Coordinates of C-alpha atoms in Angstrom, one line a residue:
Chain A
D826 CA 7.3 6.4 9.8
T827 CA 5.9 3.0 10.6
G828 CA 3.0 3.1 8.1
V829 CA 2.6 1.4 4.7
S830 CA 4.8 2.9 2.1
Q831 CA 4.6 2.6 -1.7
D832 CA 7.1 3.6 -4.4
P833 CA 6.9 5.4 -6.7
R834 CA 4.1 7.7 -5.9
H835 CA 3.5 8.6 -9.5
K836 CA 4.5 6.8 -12.7
I837 CA 4.0 7.9 -16.3
T838 CA 4.7 5.4 -19.0
K839 CA 4.0 4.8 -22.6
R840 CA 1.7 2.1 -23.8
G841 CA 3.5 -1.2 -24.2
Q842 CA 6.1 -0.6 -21.5
N843 CA 6.5 -2.6 -18.3
V844 CA 6.1 -1.0 -14.9
T845 CA 6.9 -2.3 -11.4
F846 CA 5.5 -0.9 -8.1
R847 CA 6.8 -1.7 -4.6
C848 CA 4.9 -1.9 -1.3
D849 CA 6.5 -2.0 2.1
P850 CA 3.9 -3.1 4.7
I851 CA 3.9 -2.4 8.4
S852 CA 6.6 -4.8 9.7
E853 CA 4.5 -7.1 11.9
H854 CA 1.7 -7.5 9.3
N855 CA 1.8 -10.8 7.6
R856 CA -1.2 -10.1 5.3
L857 CA -0.7 -7.9 2.2
Y858 CA -3.3 -6.8 -0.3
W859 CA -3.1 -5.0 -3.7
Y860 CA -6.0 -3.0 -5.0
R861 CA -6.7 -0.8 -8.1
Q862 CA -8.8 2.3 -7.8
T863 CA -10.1 4.3 -10.7
L864 CA -11.7 7.8 -10.5
G865 CA -15.0 7.8 -8.7
Q866 CA -14.8 4.2 -7.7
G867 CA -13.9 2.2 -4.6
P868 CA -10.8 0.1 -4.3
E869 CA -11.0 -3.1 -6.4
F870 CA -9.3 -6.2 -5.0
L871 CA -6.4 -7.6 -7.1
T872 CA -4.5 -10.0 -5.0
Y873 CA -3.7 -11.2 -1.5
F874 CA -0.6 -12.5 0.2
Q875 CA -0.2 -14.2 3.5
N876 CA 3.5 -14.1 4.3
E877 CA 5.1 -15.1 1.0
A878 CA 2.2 -17.1 -0.3
Q879 CA -0.2 -15.6 -2.8
L880 CA -3.5 -17.1 -1.7
E881 CA -6.0 -15.1 -3.7
K882 CA -6.1 -13.5 -7.1
S883 CA -8.9 -11.6 -8.7
R884 CA -10.3 -12.9 -12.0
L885 CA -9.8 -9.3 -13.2
L886 CA -6.0 -9.8 -12.9
S887 CA -4.9 -10.6 -16.4
D888 CA -1.8 -12.5 -17.2
R889 CA 0.0 -9.2 -17.8
F890 CA -0.2 -8.6 -14.0
S891 CA 2.1 -10.4 -11.6
A892 CA 2.8 -9.9 -7.9
E893 CA 5.4 -11.3 -5.6
R894 CA 6.3 -11.1 -1.9
P895 CA 9.5 -13.1 -1.9
K896 CA 10.5 -13.0 1.7
G897 CA 7.1 -12.2 3.2
S898 CA 8.0 -8.6 3.7
F899 CA 7.8 -6.1 0.8
S900 CA 5.8 -6.9 -2.3
T901 CA 6.1 -5.9 -5.9
L902 CA 3.3 -5.6 -8.5
E903 CA 4.4 -5.7 -12.2
I904 CA 2.3 -4.8 -15.2
Q905 CA 3.7 -5.9 -18.5
R906 CA 2.8 -4.4 -21.9
T907 CA 0.8 -1.6 -20.2
E908 CA -2.4 -0.4 -21.8
Q909 CA -4.3 2.9 -21.4
G910 CA -6.9 1.0 -19.4
D911 CA -4.3 0.3 -16.8
S912 CA -4.2 3.9 -15.8
A913 CA -5.4 4.0 -12.2
M914 CA -4.3 4.4 -8.6
Y915 CA -2.7 1.1 -7.3
L916 CA -3.1 0.7 -3.5
C917 CA -1.4 -1.6 -1.1
A918 CA -2.7 -2.5 2.3
S919 CA -1.4 -4.6 5.1
M920 CA -3.1 -6.3 8.1
V921 CA -2.2 -8.4 11.1
G922 CA -2.9 -12.1 10.8
L923 CA -5.9 -12.2 13.0
A924 CA -9.2 -11.9 11.2
G925 CA -11.4 -9.0 12.2
H926 CA -8.7 -6.4 12.2
E927 CA -8.6 -3.4 9.8
Q928 CA -6.4 -2.9 6.9
F929 CA -3.8 -0.1 6.8
F930 CA -3.4 1.5 3.4
G931 CA -0.4 3.1 1.8
P932 CA -0.6 6.3 -0.2
G933 CA -0.8 4.5 -3.5
T934 CA 1.0 4.7 -6.8
R935 CA -0.8 6.7 -9.5
L936 CA -0.1 5.1 -13.0
T937 CA -0.7 7.1 -16.1
V938 CA -0.3 5.2 -19.4
L939 CA 0.0 7.5 -22.4
Chain B
A1387 CA -22.0 -13.2 -4.8
Q1388 CA -20.4 -10.6 -2.6
K1389 CA -21.3 -7.0 -3.2
V1390 CA -21.4 -3.6 -1.4
T1391 CA -23.7 -0.8 -2.6
Q1392 CA -23.5 2.8 -1.7
A1393 CA -26.4 4.5 -3.5
Q1394 CA -25.5 8.0 -2.4
T1395 CA -22.9 9.4 -4.7
E1396 CA -22.5 12.8 -3.1
I1397 CA -24.0 14.6 -0.1
S1398 CA -23.7 18.2 1.0
V1399 CA -24.5 19.2 4.6
V1400 CA -23.9 22.2 6.8
E1401 CA -21.5 22.0 9.8
K1402 CA -22.8 20.3 12.9
E1403 CA -25.6 18.7 10.9
D1404 CA -26.1 14.9 11.3
V1405 CA -25.6 13.0 8.1
T1406 CA -26.2 9.3 7.5
L1407 CA -24.2 7.4 4.9
D1408 CA -26.0 4.3 3.6
C1409 CA -24.4 0.9 2.9
V1410 CA -26.1 -2.2 1.7
Y1411 CA -24.2 -5.5 1.4
E1412 CA -24.7 -8.9 -0.1
T1413 CA -23.0 -12.1 1.0
R1414 CA -23.9 -15.7 1.6
D1415 CA -21.2 -16.1 4.3
T1416 CA -22.4 -16.3 7.8
T1417 CA -19.2 -14.9 9.2
Y1418 CA -18.1 -11.5 7.9
Y1419 CA -17.0 -8.1 8.9
L1420 CA -18.1 -4.7 7.7
F1421 CA -16.0 -1.6 7.7
W1422 CA -16.1 2.1 7.0
Y1423 CA -13.1 3.9 5.6
K1424 CA -12.5 7.5 4.9
Q1425 CA -10.5 8.9 1.9
P1426 CA -9.7 12.6 2.4
P1427 CA -8.5 14.7 -0.5
S1428 CA -4.9 13.7 0.3
G1429 CA -5.9 10.3 -0.9
E1430 CA -4.9 7.8 1.8
L1431 CA -7.7 5.5 3.1
V1432 CA -8.2 5.7 6.8
F1433 CA -10.0 3.1 8.9
L1434 CA -13.0 4.4 10.9
I1435 CA -15.1 1.6 12.3
R1436 CA -15.8 -2.2 12.0
R1437 CA -18.5 -4.6 13.0
N1438 CA -18.7 -8.4 12.8
S1439 CA -21.7 -10.3 11.6
F1440 CA -22.5 -11.7 15.1
D1441 CA -22.7 -8.3 16.8
E1442 CA -25.7 -6.1 15.8
Q1443 CA -25.3 -3.8 18.7
N1444 CA -25.3 -0.3 17.5
E1445 CA -22.8 2.2 19.0
I1446 CA -22.1 5.8 19.4
S1447 CA -18.5 7.0 19.6
G1448 CA -18.0 10.7 19.8
R1449 CA -19.3 12.3 16.6
Y1450 CA -19.7 8.9 15.0
S1451 CA -22.5 6.3 15.3
W1452 CA -23.4 3.2 13.3
N1453 CA -26.5 1.1 12.7
F1454 CA -26.0 -2.5 11.7
Q1455 CA -29.1 -4.4 10.7
K1456 CA -28.7 -8.0 9.3
S1457 CA -32.4 -8.2 8.5
T1458 CA -32.0 -5.5 5.8
S1459 CA -28.2 -6.1 5.1
S1460 CA -27.4 -2.6 6.0
F1461 CA -24.5 -0.9 7.8
N1462 CA -25.2 2.8 8.0
F1463 CA -22.9 5.4 9.4
T1464 CA -23.9 8.7 10.9
I1465 CA -21.6 11.6 11.5
T1466 CA -22.2 15.0 13.2
A1467 CA -20.3 16.8 10.5
S1468 CA -17.3 19.0 10.9
P1469 CA -16.1 20.7 7.7
V1470 CA -12.4 20.6 8.2
V1471 CA -12.0 16.9 9.0
D1472 CA -15.1 15.3 7.6
S1473 CA -15.1 16.4 4.0
A1474 CA -14.0 13.3 2.2
V1475 CA -15.1 10.2 0.3
Y1476 CA -16.4 7.4 2.6
F1477 CA -16.3 3.8 1.6
C1478 CA -18.1 0.8 3.1
A1479 CA -16.3 -2.5 2.8
L1480 CA -17.1 -6.2 3.4
G1481 CA -14.5 -8.7 4.5
V1482 CA -15.2 -12.5 3.8
Y1483 CA -13.3 -15.8 3.2
N1484 CA -11.1 -15.5 6.3
F1485 CA -10.2 -12.1 5.0
N1486 CA -8.6 -13.3 1.8
K1487 CA -10.7 -10.7 -0.1
F1488 CA -12.4 -7.4 0.6
Y1489 CA -15.2 -5.8 -1.3
F1490 CA -15.6 -2.0 -1.4
G1491 CA -18.6 0.1 -2.3
S1492 CA -18.2 2.9 -4.9
G1493 CA -18.0 5.6 -2.1
T1494 CA -20.0 8.6 -1.0
K1495 CA -18.5 12.0 -1.3
L1496 CA -19.4 14.1 1.7
N1497 CA -19.1 17.9 1.4
V1498 CA -19.4 19.8 4.7
K1499 CA -19.9 23.5 4.5
P1500 CA -19.2 25.9 7.4

């Protein structure tokens, strides 16, 4: 399978715990994006990497959220001290470097904070 | 400000009927791309079509056609509906800032009945 993969697919955690999600993009894609999607809404941009550099972060991304892409390949998104409002689907997408191409999305990680 | 509005929350049509999904966007950028994505019940977003801001030529591709009008900031998408493959949520998206960020609408749920 050469698509975007995400792990885990589902995560249930208790409020206050830390969680980490992983995204493996399509291998030749140097652009990587994280989104959050809540029920009945479209994907909401969180952050963007070009290779290992984090070039854009949403103002919605509080200091409890951090993302890395250490070698320009896979990426991780960590949420510290989770809150019930963090419950959502977290989507990863990758894209080739040339502007004008489409994003390829992974299946997402569904987070439930109890 | 960048924004995408999909005013239609949910539409129901009968198989083989043409249905148009509306998308209105806001941006001050002169260079941008518009996209339509489909999210079937399985959850993974799938790319359908794209158009750049310099190309207002409308096209037909199989059961799909799209109408891009800069004068009204609209990028509407028409499908000749098939129940099995077309029942899904459809998202319109705007790509700006050299594709460092994307903005998605809230989606239109399309129900196609046999």
